[in-house]
PDB file of C-alpha atoms and ligand atoms in Angstrom:
ATOM      1  CA  MET A1307       0.000   0.000   0.000  1.00 98.00           C
ATOM      2  CA  LYS A1308       1.274   3.439  -0.895  1.00 98.00           C
ATOM      3  CA  ILE A1309       0.937   6.101   1.778  1.00 98.00           C
ATOM      4  CA  PHE A1310       0.094   9.682   0.953  1.00 98.00           C
ATOM      5  CA  VAL A1311       0.184  12.263   3.704  1.00 98.00           C
ATOM      6  CA  ASP A1312      -3.081  14.180   4.008  1.00 97.00           C
ATOM      7  CA  THR A1313      -1.815  17.606   5.070  1.00 95.00           C
ATOM      8  CA  ALA A1314      -0.605  20.912   3.730  1.00 94.00           C
ATOM      9  CA  GLU A1315       1.831  21.496   6.623  1.00 95.00           C
ATOM     10  CA  ILE A1316       5.309  21.483   5.081  1.00 95.00           C
ATOM     11  CA  GLU A1317       6.984  20.547   8.371  1.00 96.00           C
ATOM     12  CA  GLU A1318       4.690  17.520   8.713  1.00 97.00           C
ATOM     13  CA  ILE A1319       5.332  16.504   5.105  1.00 97.00           C
ATOM     14  CA  LYS A1320       9.108  16.812   5.577  1.00 98.00           C
ATOM     15  CA  THR A1321       9.045  14.869   8.837  1.00 98.00           C
ATOM     16  CA  ALA A1322       6.969  12.049   7.340  1.00 98.00           C
ATOM     17  CA  ILE A1323       9.304  11.964   4.301  1.00 98.00           C
ATOM     18  CA  SER A1324      12.283  11.653   6.676  1.00 98.00           C
ATOM     19  CA  TRP A1325      10.595   8.528   8.109  1.00 98.00           C
ATOM     20  CA  GLY A1326      10.812   7.000   4.632  1.00 98.00           C
ATOM     21  CA  ILE A1327       7.119   6.209   4.284  1.00 98.00           C
ATOM     22  CA  VAL A1328       5.639   8.896   2.035  1.00 98.00           C
ATOM     23  CA  ASP A1329       4.620   8.238  -1.576  1.00 98.00           C
ATOM     24  CA  GLY A1330       2.629  11.418  -2.204  1.00 98.00           C
ATOM     25  CA  VAL A1331       0.590  14.237  -0.679  1.00 98.00           C
ATOM     26  CA  THR A1332      -3.084  15.214  -0.740  1.00 97.00           C
ATOM     27  CA  THR A1333      -4.271  18.697   0.111  1.00 90.00           C
ATOM     28  CA  ASN A1334      -7.426  20.718  -0.082  1.00 87.00           C
ATOM     29  CA  PRO A1335      -7.899  24.508  -0.267  1.00 88.00           C
ATOM     30  CA  SER A1336      -8.758  24.899   3.419  1.00 89.00           C
ATOM     31  CA  LEU A1337      -5.709  22.887   4.542  1.00 89.00           C
ATOM     32  CA  ILE A1338      -3.446  25.054   2.347  1.00 92.00           C
ATOM     33  CA  LYS A1339      -5.038  28.304   3.504  1.00 92.00           C
ATOM     34  CA  LYS A1340      -4.574  27.330   7.144  1.00 91.00           C
ATOM     35  CA  ALA A1341      -0.907  26.461   6.561  1.00 92.00           C
ATOM     36  CA  VAL A1342      -0.161  29.667   4.587  1.00 93.00           C
ATOM     37  CA  ASP A1343      -1.945  31.863   7.172  1.00 92.00           C
ATOM     38  CA  LYS A1344       0.383  30.474   9.832  1.00 92.00           C
ATOM     39  CA  ARG A1345       3.329  31.951   7.908  1.00 89.00           C
ATOM     40  CA  GLN A1346       1.829  35.449   8.412  1.00 87.00           C
ATOM     41  CA  GLY A1347       2.427  36.886   4.947  1.00 84.00           C
ATOM     42  CA  LYS A1348       5.990  35.523   4.649  1.00 90.00           C
ATOM     43  CA  ILE A1349       5.092  33.325   1.672  1.00 91.00           C
ATOM     44  CA  THR A1350       2.463  33.487  -1.078  1.00 92.00           C
ATOM     45  CA  MET A1351       0.073  30.602  -1.645  1.00 92.00           C
ATOM     46  CA  GLU A1352       1.709  29.941  -5.031  1.00 94.00           C
ATOM     47  CA  GLU A1353       5.207  29.733  -3.524  1.00 95.00           C
ATOM     48  CA  TYR A1354       3.906  27.510  -0.750  1.00 95.00           C
ATOM     49  CA  ILE A1355       2.282  25.009  -3.114  1.00 96.00           C
ATOM     50  CA  LYS A1356       5.430  25.035  -5.267  1.00 97.00           C
ATOM     51  CA  GLU A1357       7.467  24.068  -2.194  1.00 96.00           C
ATOM     52  CA  ILE A1358       5.135  21.139  -1.392  1.00 97.00           C
ATOM     53  CA  VAL A1359       5.314  19.877  -4.982  1.00 98.00           C
ATOM     54  CA  LYS A1360       9.116  20.143  -4.968  1.00 98.00           C
ATOM     55  CA  ILE A1361       9.628  18.131  -1.784  1.00 97.00           C
ATOM     56  CA  SER A1362       7.018  15.433  -2.398  1.00 97.00           C
ATOM     57  CA  PRO A1363       8.410  12.134  -3.708  1.00 97.00           C
ATOM     58  CA  GLY A1364       5.086  11.435  -5.497  1.00 97.00           C
ATOM     59  CA  PRO A1365       1.944  13.141  -6.745  1.00 98.00           C
ATOM     60  CA  VAL A1366       0.516  16.124  -4.907  1.00 98.00           C
ATOM     61  CA  SER A1367      -3.251  16.416  -5.304  1.00 97.00           C
ATOM     62  CA  LEU A1368      -4.452  19.979  -5.790  1.00 97.00           C
ATOM     63  CA  GLU A1369      -8.161  20.770  -5.790  1.00 95.00           C
ATOM     64  CA  VAL A1370     -10.198  22.998  -8.122  1.00 96.00           C
ATOM     65  CA  LEU A1371     -12.787  25.419  -6.729  1.00 94.00           C
ATOM     66  CA  GLY A1372     -15.182  25.778  -9.682  1.00 93.00           C
ATOM     67  CA  GLY A1373     -18.634  24.232  -9.421  1.00 93.00           C
ATOM     68  CA  ASN A1374     -19.262  23.529 -13.102  1.00 97.00           C
ATOM     69  CA  CYS A1375     -17.448  21.674 -15.849  1.00 98.00           C
ATOM     70  CA  ASP A1376     -15.980  24.665 -17.727  1.00 98.00           C
ATOM     71  CA  LYS A1377     -14.649  26.294 -14.566  1.00 98.00           C
ATOM     72  CA  MET A1378     -13.175  23.027 -13.271  1.00 98.00           C
ATOM     73  CA  VAL A1379     -11.488  22.322 -16.605  1.00 98.00           C
ATOM     74  CA  LYS A1380     -10.028  25.848 -16.739  1.00 98.00           C
ATOM     75  CA  GLU A1381      -8.783  25.713 -13.149  1.00 98.00           C
ATOM     76  CA  GLY A1382      -7.486  22.158 -13.516  1.00 98.00           C
ATOM     77  CA  ARG A1383      -5.406  23.112 -16.563  1.00 98.00           C
ATOM     78  CA  LEU A1384      -4.109  26.198 -14.803  1.00 98.00           C
ATOM     79  CA  LEU A1385      -3.074  24.343 -11.633  1.00 97.00           C
ATOM     80  CA  TYR A1386      -1.434  21.623 -13.714  1.00 98.00           C
ATOM     81  CA  GLU A1387       0.497  24.068 -15.938  1.00 98.00           C
ATOM     82  CA  LYS A1388       1.599  26.151 -12.962  1.00 98.00           C
ATOM     83  CA  PHE A1389       2.855  23.365 -10.716  1.00 98.00           C
ATOM     84  CA  SER A1390       3.615  20.232 -12.726  1.00 98.00           C
ATOM     85  CA  LYS A1391       6.969  21.670 -13.783  1.00 98.00           C
ATOM     86  CA  TYR A1392       8.158  21.301 -10.180  1.00 98.00           C
ATOM     87  CA  GLY A1393       7.055  17.702  -9.582  1.00 98.00           C
ATOM     88  CA  LYS A1394       4.133  15.318  -9.922  1.00 98.00           C
ATOM     89  CA  VAL A1395       0.665  16.819  -9.664  1.00 98.00           C
ATOM     90  CA  ALA A1396      -2.845  15.323  -9.757  1.00 98.00           C
ATOM     91  CA  ILE A1397      -5.924  17.501 -10.039  1.00 98.00           C
ATOM     92  CA  LYS A1398      -8.724  16.882  -7.563  1.00 98.00           C
ATOM     93  CA  ILE A1399     -12.205  17.039  -9.080  1.00 98.00           C
ATOM     94  CA  PRO A1400     -15.395  16.410  -7.060  1.00 97.00           C
ATOM     95  CA  VAL A1401     -17.344  13.463  -8.429  1.00 98.00           C
ATOM     96  CA  ASN A1402     -20.556  15.515  -8.384  1.00 97.00           C
ATOM     97  CA  PRO A1403     -20.265  19.300  -7.894  1.00 96.00           C
ATOM     98  CA  SER A1404     -23.971  19.835  -7.164  1.00 97.00           C
ATOM     99  CA  THR A1405     -24.694  21.786  -4.019  1.00 96.00           C
ATOM    100  CA  GLN A1406     -28.376  20.855  -4.056  1.00 95.00           C
ATOM    101  CA  GLU A1407     -30.644  18.266  -5.682  1.00 92.00           C
ATOM    102  CA  ASN A1408     -31.456  18.712  -9.367  1.00 93.00           C
ATOM    103  CA  ASP A1409     -29.306  21.770 -10.028  1.00 95.00           C
ATOM    104  CA  GLY A1410     -28.284  20.306 -13.380  1.00 95.00           C
ATOM    105  CA  LEU A1411     -24.617  20.004 -12.409  1.00 96.00           C
ATOM    106  CA  GLU A1412     -24.706  16.350 -11.331  1.00 97.00           C
ATOM    107  CA  PHE A1413     -22.617  15.146 -14.270  1.00 98.00           C
ATOM    108  CA  ASP A1414     -20.256  18.128 -14.561  1.00 98.00           C
ATOM    109  CA  GLY A1415     -17.637  16.368 -12.426  1.00 98.00           C
ATOM    110  CA  LEU A1416     -17.611  13.391 -14.809  1.00 98.00           C
ATOM    111  CA  LYS A1417     -17.450  15.670 -17.852  1.00 98.00           C
ATOM    112  CA  ALA A1418     -14.495  17.558 -16.358  1.00 98.00           C
ATOM    113  CA  ILE A1419     -12.737  14.271 -15.516  1.00 98.00           C
ATOM    114  CA  ARG A1420     -13.153  13.090 -19.102  1.00 98.00           C
ATOM    115  CA  ARG A1421     -11.889  16.356 -20.601  1.00 98.00           C
ATOM    116  CA  LEU A1422      -8.873  16.790 -18.353  1.00 98.00           C
ATOM    117  CA  SER A1423      -7.830  13.140 -18.383  1.00 98.00           C
ATOM    118  CA  SER A1424      -8.007  13.053 -22.185  1.00 98.00           C
ATOM    119  CA  GLU A1425      -5.399  15.865 -22.104  1.00 98.00           C
ATOM    120  CA  GLY A1426      -3.131  13.590 -20.064  1.00 98.00           C
ATOM    121  CA  ILE A1427      -3.764  15.340 -16.725  1.00 98.00           C
ATOM    122  CA  PRO A1428      -3.961  12.842 -13.820  1.00 98.00           C
ATOM    123  CA  ILE A1429      -7.249  13.238 -11.973  1.00 98.00           C
ATOM    124  CA  ASN A1430      -7.985  12.392  -8.352  1.00 98.00           C
ATOM    125  CA  VAL A1431     -11.779  12.195  -8.011  1.00 98.00           C
ATOM    126  CA  THR A1432     -12.772  13.408  -4.599  1.00 98.00           C
ATOM    127  CA  LEU A1433     -15.805  13.274  -2.270  1.00 97.00           C
ATOM    128  CA  VAL A1434     -16.625   9.729  -3.406  1.00 98.00           C
ATOM    129  CA  MET A1435     -19.260   8.323  -1.031  1.00 98.00           C
ATOM    130  CA  SER A1436     -20.672   5.374  -2.996  1.00 98.00           C
ATOM    131  CA  PRO A1437     -19.362   2.474  -5.114  1.00 98.00           C
ATOM    132  CA  GLU A1438     -21.651   3.649  -7.938  1.00 98.00           C
ATOM    133  CA  GLN A1439     -19.912   7.037  -8.050  1.00 98.00           C
ATOM    134  CA  ALA A1440     -16.528   5.292  -8.080  1.00 98.00           C
ATOM    135  CA  LEU A1441     -17.559   3.121 -11.036  1.00 98.00           C
ATOM    136  CA  LEU A1442     -18.693   6.136 -13.067  1.00 98.00           C
ATOM    137  CA  ALA A1443     -15.561   8.127 -12.152  1.00 98.00           C
ATOM    138  CA  ALA A1444     -13.342   5.300 -13.387  1.00 98.00           C
ATOM    139  CA  LYS A1445     -15.326   5.045 -16.631  1.00 98.00           C
ATOM    140  CA  ALA A1446     -14.865   8.799 -17.135  1.00 98.00           C
ATOM    141  CA  GLY A1447     -11.062   8.392 -16.941  1.00 98.00           C
ATOM    142  CA  ALA A1448     -10.069   8.940 -13.296  1.00 98.00           C
ATOM    143  CA  THR A1449      -6.479   8.084 -12.402  1.00 98.00           C
ATOM    144  CA  TYR A1450      -7.451   7.907  -8.718  1.00 98.00           C
ATOM    145  CA  VAL A1451     -10.733   7.854  -6.785  1.00 98.00           C
ATOM    146  CA  SER A1452     -10.884   8.968  -3.170  1.00 98.00           C
ATOM    147  CA  PRO A1453     -13.636   7.346  -1.098  1.00 98.00           C
ATOM    148  CA  PHE A1454     -14.112   9.360   2.105  1.00 98.00           C
ATOM    149  CA  ALA A1455     -14.228   6.539   4.638  1.00 98.00           C
ATOM    150  CA  GLY A1456     -14.491   8.615   7.829  1.00 98.00           C
ATOM    151  CA  ARG A1457     -17.313  10.739   6.480  1.00 98.00           C
ATOM    152  CA  VAL A1458     -19.342   7.652   5.534  1.00 98.00           C
ATOM    153  CA  ASP A1459     -18.883   6.411   9.118  1.00 98.00           C
ATOM    154  CA  ASP A1460     -20.005   9.851  10.379  1.00 97.00           C
ATOM    155  CA  TYR A1461     -23.092   9.659   8.161  1.00 98.00           C
ATOM    156  CA  ILE A1462     -24.123   6.183   9.308  1.00 96.00           C
ATOM    157  CA  ARG A1463     -23.539   7.060  12.949  1.00 96.00           C
ATOM    158  CA  SER A1464     -25.609  10.228  12.572  1.00 96.00           C
ATOM    159  CA  LYS A1465     -28.417   8.219  10.889  1.00 95.00           C
ATOM    160  CA  MET A1466     -28.421   5.992  13.982  1.00 94.00           C
ATOM    161  CA  GLY A1467     -28.799   9.096  16.156  1.00 95.00           C
ATOM    162  CA  MET A1468     -25.212   9.240  17.427  1.00 95.00           C
ATOM    163  CA  LYS A1469     -23.735  12.702  17.866  1.00 96.00           C
ATOM    164  CA  ILE A1470     -20.119  13.617  17.153  1.00 95.00           C
ATOM    165  CA  GLY A1471     -18.401  14.985  20.272  1.00 96.00           C
ATOM    166  CA  LYS A1472     -20.993  13.259  22.488  1.00 97.00           C
ATOM    167  CA  ASP A1473     -21.492   9.630  21.413  1.00 95.00           C
ATOM    168  CA  PHE A1474     -18.252   9.384  19.458  1.00 95.00           C
ATOM    169  CA  GLN A1475     -15.167  11.446  18.656  1.00 96.00           C
ATOM    170  CA  LYS A1476     -13.921  12.327  15.163  1.00 96.00           C
ATOM    171  CA  ASP A1477     -11.074   9.829  15.508  1.00 96.00           C
ATOM    172  CA  SER A1478     -13.064   7.013  17.184  1.00 96.00           C
ATOM    173  CA  TYR A1479     -12.963   3.651  15.434  1.00 96.00           C
ATOM    174  CA  PHE A1480     -16.399   2.699  14.066  1.00 96.00           C
ATOM    175  CA  ASP A1481     -17.033  -0.918  15.030  1.00 94.00           C
ATOM    176  CA  THR A1482     -19.413  -2.208  12.365  1.00 92.00           C
ATOM    177  CA  GLU A1483     -19.232  -5.790  13.636  1.00 92.00           C
ATOM    178  CA  ARG A1484     -20.915  -4.579  16.821  1.00 92.00           C
ATOM    179  CA  ILE A1485     -23.577  -2.801  14.755  1.00 88.00           C
ATOM    180  CA  GLN A1486     -24.247  -5.914  12.674  1.00 87.00           C
ATOM    181  CA  ILE A1487     -24.700  -8.063  15.780  1.00 91.00           C
ATOM    182  CA  ILE A1488     -27.292  -5.601  17.096  1.00 89.00           C
ATOM    183  CA  ALA A1489     -29.037  -5.443  13.705  1.00 86.00           C
ATOM    184  CA  GLU A1490     -29.180  -9.262  13.432  1.00 88.00           C
ATOM    185  CA  ARG A1491     -30.634  -9.613  16.943  1.00 90.00           C
ATOM    186  CA  LYS A1492     -33.368  -7.120  16.084  1.00 88.00           C
ATOM    187  CA  ILE A1493     -34.179  -9.109  12.976  1.00 89.00           C
ATOM    188  CA  ASP A1494     -34.367 -12.309  15.019  1.00 90.00           C
ATOM    189  CA  ASP A1495     -37.036 -10.604  17.145  1.00 89.00           C
ATOM    190  CA  LEU A1496     -38.878  -9.608  14.000  1.00 89.00           C
ATOM    191  CA  ILE A1497     -38.738 -13.135  12.586  1.00 91.00           C
ATOM    192  CA  ASN A1498     -39.885 -14.704  15.840  1.00 91.00           C
ATOM    193  CA  ASN A1499     -42.856 -12.374  16.132  1.00 87.00           C
ATOM    194  CA  SER A1500     -44.114 -12.559  12.534  1.00 81.00           C
ATOM    195  CA  LYS A1501     -46.352 -15.050  10.807  1.00 83.00           C
ATOM    196  CA  SER A1502     -45.298 -15.049   7.173  1.00 92.00           C
ATOM    197  CA  VAL A1503     -42.216 -14.219   5.098  1.00 93.00           C
ATOM    198  CA  ALA A1504     -44.155 -11.445   3.382  1.00 94.00           C
ATOM    199  CA  GLU A1505     -45.057  -9.959   6.753  1.00 92.00           C
ATOM    200  CA  ILE A1506     -41.405  -9.998   7.811  1.00 92.00           C
ATOM    201  CA  TYR A1507     -40.201  -8.543   4.490  1.00 93.00           C
ATOM    202  CA  ASN A1508     -42.677  -5.667   4.567  1.00 94.00           C
ATOM    203  CA  ASP A1509     -42.337  -4.741   8.238  1.00 92.00           C
ATOM    204  CA  ALA A1510     -40.842  -1.255   7.845  1.00 91.00           C
ATOM    205  CA  GLU A1511     -40.711  -0.636  11.592  1.00 89.00           C
ATOM    206  CA  GLY A1512     -38.974  -3.973  12.244  1.00 88.00           C
ATOM    207  CA  TRP A1513     -36.275  -3.259   9.677  1.00 90.00           C
ATOM    208  CA  LYS A1514     -35.728   0.334  10.812  1.00 91.00           C
ATOM    209  CA  PHE A1515     -32.483  -0.306  12.662  1.00 90.00           C
ATOM    210  CA  TRP A1516     -31.134  -2.415   9.788  1.00 90.00           C
ATOM    211  CA  GLU A1517     -31.803   0.467   7.366  1.00 92.00           C
ATOM    212  CA  LEU A1518     -30.339   3.109   9.677  1.00 93.00           C
ATOM    213  CA  ALA A1519     -27.148   1.157  10.313  1.00 94.00           C
ATOM    214  CA  GLN A1520     -26.025   1.312   6.679  1.00 95.00           C
ATOM    215  CA  ASP A1521     -26.050   3.574   3.658  1.00 97.00           C
ATOM    216  CA  ASN A1522     -27.769   1.753   0.801  1.00 97.00           C
ATOM    217  CA  GLY A1523     -25.919  -1.487   1.514  1.00 96.00           C
ATOM    218  CA  VAL A1524     -22.628   0.174   2.549  1.00 97.00           C
ATOM    219  CA  TRP A1525     -21.947  -0.628   6.223  1.00 96.00           C
ATOM    220  CA  SER A1526     -18.944   1.610   6.855  1.00 97.00           C
ATOM    221  CA  GLY A1527     -16.235   3.651   5.182  1.00 98.00           C
ATOM    222  CA  VAL A1528     -13.991   0.588   5.081  1.00 98.00           C
ATOM    223  CA  ASP A1529     -16.844  -1.381   3.491  1.00 98.00           C
ATOM    224  CA  LEU A1530     -17.157   1.362   0.862  1.00 98.00           C
ATOM    225  CA  VAL A1531     -13.464   0.894  -0.003  1.00 98.00           C
ATOM    226  CA  ALA A1532     -13.947  -2.901  -0.144  1.00 98.00           C
ATOM    227  CA  LYS A1533     -16.882  -2.612  -2.535  1.00 98.00           C
ATOM    228  CA  ILE A1534     -15.046  -0.220  -4.866  1.00 99.00           C
ATOM    229  CA  LEU A1535     -12.000  -2.511  -4.974  1.00 98.00           C
ATOM    230  CA  GLN A1536     -14.247  -5.486  -5.726  1.00 98.00           C
ATOM    231  CA  ILE A1537     -15.955  -3.699  -8.628  1.00 98.00           C
ATOM    232  CA  TYR A1538     -12.629  -2.530 -10.075  1.00 98.00           C
ATOM    233  CA  ARG A1539     -11.196  -6.061  -9.788  1.00 98.00           C
ATOM    234  CA  ASN A1540     -14.273  -7.521 -11.527  1.00 98.00           C
ATOM    235  CA  TYR A1541     -13.521  -5.491 -14.630  1.00 98.00           C
ATOM    236  CA  GLY A1542      -9.740  -5.037 -14.468  1.00 98.00           C
ATOM    237  CA  ILE A1543     -10.207  -1.281 -13.991  1.00 98.00           C
ATOM    238  CA  LYS A1544      -6.838   0.450 -13.633  1.00 98.00           C
ATOM    239  CA  THR A1545      -8.035   3.451 -11.582  1.00 98.00           C
ATOM    240  CA  GLU A1546      -6.246   3.445  -8.211  1.00 98.00           C
ATOM    241  CA  VAL A1547      -8.251   3.732  -5.010  1.00 99.00           C
ATOM    242  CA  ILE A1548      -7.055   6.255  -2.413  1.00 98.00           C
ATOM    243  CA  ALA A1549      -8.700   5.541   0.942  1.00 98.00           C
ATOM    244  CA  ALA A1550      -9.308   9.072   2.252  1.00 98.00           C
ATOM    245  CA  SER A1551     -10.818  10.692   5.330  1.00 98.00           C
ATOM    246  CA  ILE A1552      -8.991   8.106   7.443  1.00 98.00           C
ATOM    247  CA  ARG A1553      -9.310   8.987  11.104  1.00 98.00           C
ATOM    248  CA  ASN A1554      -7.435   6.318  13.084  1.00 98.00           C
ATOM    249  CA  PRO A1555      -4.698   3.660  12.737  1.00 98.00           C
ATOM    250  CA  ARG A1556      -7.121   0.714  12.796  1.00 98.00           C
ATOM    251  CA  GLN A1557      -9.007   2.108   9.806  1.00 98.00           C
ATOM    252  CA  ALA A1558      -5.647   2.478   8.006  1.00 98.00           C
ATOM    253  CA  ARG A1559      -4.877  -1.175   8.789  1.00 98.00           C
ATOM    254  CA  GLU A1560      -8.290  -2.360   7.605  1.00 98.00           C
ATOM    255  CA  VAL A1561      -7.979  -0.671   4.215  1.00 98.00           C
ATOM    256  CA  ALA A1562      -4.486  -2.204   3.934  1.00 98.00           C
ATOM    257  CA  GLU A1563      -6.022  -5.633   4.646  1.00 98.00           C
ATOM    258  CA  LEU A1564      -8.337  -5.030   1.695  1.00 98.00           C
ATOM    259  CA  GLY A1565      -5.355  -4.337  -0.555  1.00 98.00           C
ATOM    260  CA  VAL A1566      -6.253  -0.713  -1.265  1.00 98.00           C
ATOM    261  CA  HIS A1567      -3.714   0.902  -3.604  1.00 98.00           C
ATOM    262  CA  ILE A1568      -3.146   4.019  -1.502  1.00 98.00           C
ATOM    263  CA  ALA A1569      -4.237   5.430   1.859  1.00 98.00           C
ATOM    264  CA  THR A1570      -3.945   9.146   2.453  1.00 98.00           C
ATOM    265  CA  LEU A1571      -3.295   9.636   6.143  1.00 98.00           C
ATOM    266  CA  PRO A1572      -3.295  12.669   8.425  1.00 97.00           C
ATOM    267  CA  PHE A1573       0.023  13.145  10.222  1.00 98.00           C
ATOM    268  CA  GLU A1574      -1.481  12.173  13.616  1.00 98.00           C
ATOM    269  CA  VAL A1575      -2.798   8.888  12.211  1.00 98.00           C
ATOM    270  CA  ILE A1576       0.698   7.990  10.971  1.00 98.00           C
ATOM    271  CA  GLN A1577       2.090   8.877  14.403  1.00 98.00           C
ATOM    272  CA  GLY A1578      -0.508   6.609  16.021  1.00 97.00           C
ATOM    273  CA  MET A1579       0.455   3.699  13.753  1.00 98.00           C
ATOM    274  CA  ILE A1580       3.963   3.431  15.185  1.00 97.00           C
ATOM    275  CA  SER A1581       2.970   3.244  18.856  1.00 95.00           C
ATOM    276  CA  HIS A1582       2.295   0.112  20.879  1.00 97.00           C
ATOM    277  CA  TYR A1583       2.435  -0.214  24.635  1.00 97.00           C
ATOM    278  CA  LYS A1584       4.354  -3.523  24.521  1.00 97.00           C
ATOM    279  CA  THR A1585       6.984  -2.095  22.136  1.00 97.00           C
ATOM    280  CA  THR A1586       7.660   0.760  24.554  1.00 96.00           C
ATOM    281  CA  GLU A1587       7.718  -1.628  27.490  1.00 96.00           C
ATOM    282  CA  GLY A1588      10.094  -3.913  25.569  1.00 95.00           C
ATOM    283  CA  MET A1589      12.451  -1.013  24.960  1.00 94.00           C
ATOM    284  CA  ARG A1590      12.365  -0.085  28.644  1.00 93.00           C
ATOM    285  CA  ASN A1591      13.260  -3.660  29.570  1.00 91.00           C
ATOM    286  CA  PHE A1592      16.132  -3.834  27.075  1.00 87.00           C
ATOM    287  CA  ALA A1593      17.457  -0.514  28.326  1.00 83.00           C
ATOM    288  CA  SER A1594      17.422  -1.602  31.971  1.00 84.00           C
ATOM    289  CA  ASP A1595      19.042  -4.911  31.068  1.00 79.00           C
ATOM    290  CA  ILE A1596      22.140  -3.741  29.259  1.00 78.00           C
ATOM    291  CA  VAL A1597      25.060  -6.116  29.689  1.00 82.00           C
ATOM    292  CA  PRO A1598      28.260  -4.084  30.222  1.00 83.00           C
ATOM    293  CA  SER A1599      30.405  -6.437  28.091  1.00 85.00           C
ATOM    294  CA  TYR A1600      27.919  -6.018  25.179  1.00 86.00           C
ATOM    295  CA  SER A1601      27.803  -2.263  25.522  1.00 85.00           C
ATOM    296  CA  ALA A1602      31.611  -2.198  25.450  1.00 88.00           C
ATOM    297  CA  LEU A1603      31.372  -3.368  21.804  1.00 88.00           C
ATOM    298  CA  PHE A1604      30.251   0.162  20.916  1.00 89.00           C
ATOM    299  CA  ASP A1605      32.989   2.020  22.740  1.00 88.00           C
ATOM    300  CA  GLN A1606      35.015   4.190  20.370  1.00 80.00           C
ATOM    301  CA  LYS A1607      38.780   4.245  20.773  1.00 72.00           C
TER     302      LYS A1607
HETATM  303  O1  LIG B 952      -8.705  12.928   2.743  1.00 65.39           O
HETATM  304  C1  LIG B 952      -9.797  13.791   2.809  1.00 65.39           C
HETATM  305  C2  LIG B 952      -9.702  14.588   4.038  1.00 65.39           C
HETATM  306  O2  LIG B 952      -8.910  15.718   3.896  1.00 65.39           O
HETATM  307  C3  LIG B 952     -11.015  14.873   4.679  1.00 65.39           C
HETATM  308  O3  LIG B 952     -10.934  14.231   5.884  1.00 65.39           O
HETATM  309  O4  LIG B 952     -11.392  13.794   8.232  1.00 65.39           O
HETATM  310  O5  LIG B 952     -12.203  15.927   7.184  1.00 65.39           O
HETATM  311  O6  LIG B 952     -13.249  13.772   6.606  1.00 65.39           O
HETATM  312  P1  LIG B 952     -12.015  14.457   7.042  1.00 65.39           P
END
């Protein structure tokens, strides 16, 4: 699995590169703005992005702002021309730029992907929340698709009535096995109390929890990644999947278990991946156990 670092903080990018684990960088406009603001006018946004592109060992995803096809194509070309001379760049295009239902822009993301990718510009399709969107994005020519795992978990938890900050934290692991056990028990009750299969099938109230605990058959962000990978494998689709909106080390591990091509990880998630209580304890034990004759091996003359 390739690891991209999901940050615009140059110091974080450099540190993660020094650990030898970075294959690319993903950013978004708000992350870049926050990082540039911290420099208090000492660097322009253009210079800042140039620096990120120069230091990154792999593609840096830069996002367009436009909400329709023509604007996205114009901005995508501009970003690519401006920065691809300093390193590898991918242009981030939202899979569907609509801001409300039926605004006529639903397919503008796909159109922009097709136009830019046919010019040889690598496209990272962002805000992917369903396997269906990922299939269409790949057909339109996406180099990468970015399913937002954490946000799908947020959505399912909010459907179930859980509140962020109260019932769970942004970085809490979402245990879907637990949810499925609860859902199955509720269905057992339904089955035991119904007379016919038709009655069970049509009992909207009885199935309520089952429906709330998923998003149209997707049980979690990790499950979304699994379904996209399965569809791509079915058809030998070459588009690479970037597991995005990853909030904790266990989620990073689970997408690795699925064989995802890339995970883009916030700096703190990478930090969390290296820690284990028993490793630290082991080091403490080694340190307190040093044999003087062994340590003498390292004495310099
Ligand atoms: O990788 C996408 C990321 O920047 C958004 O993450 O945690 O805000 O959903 P998050």
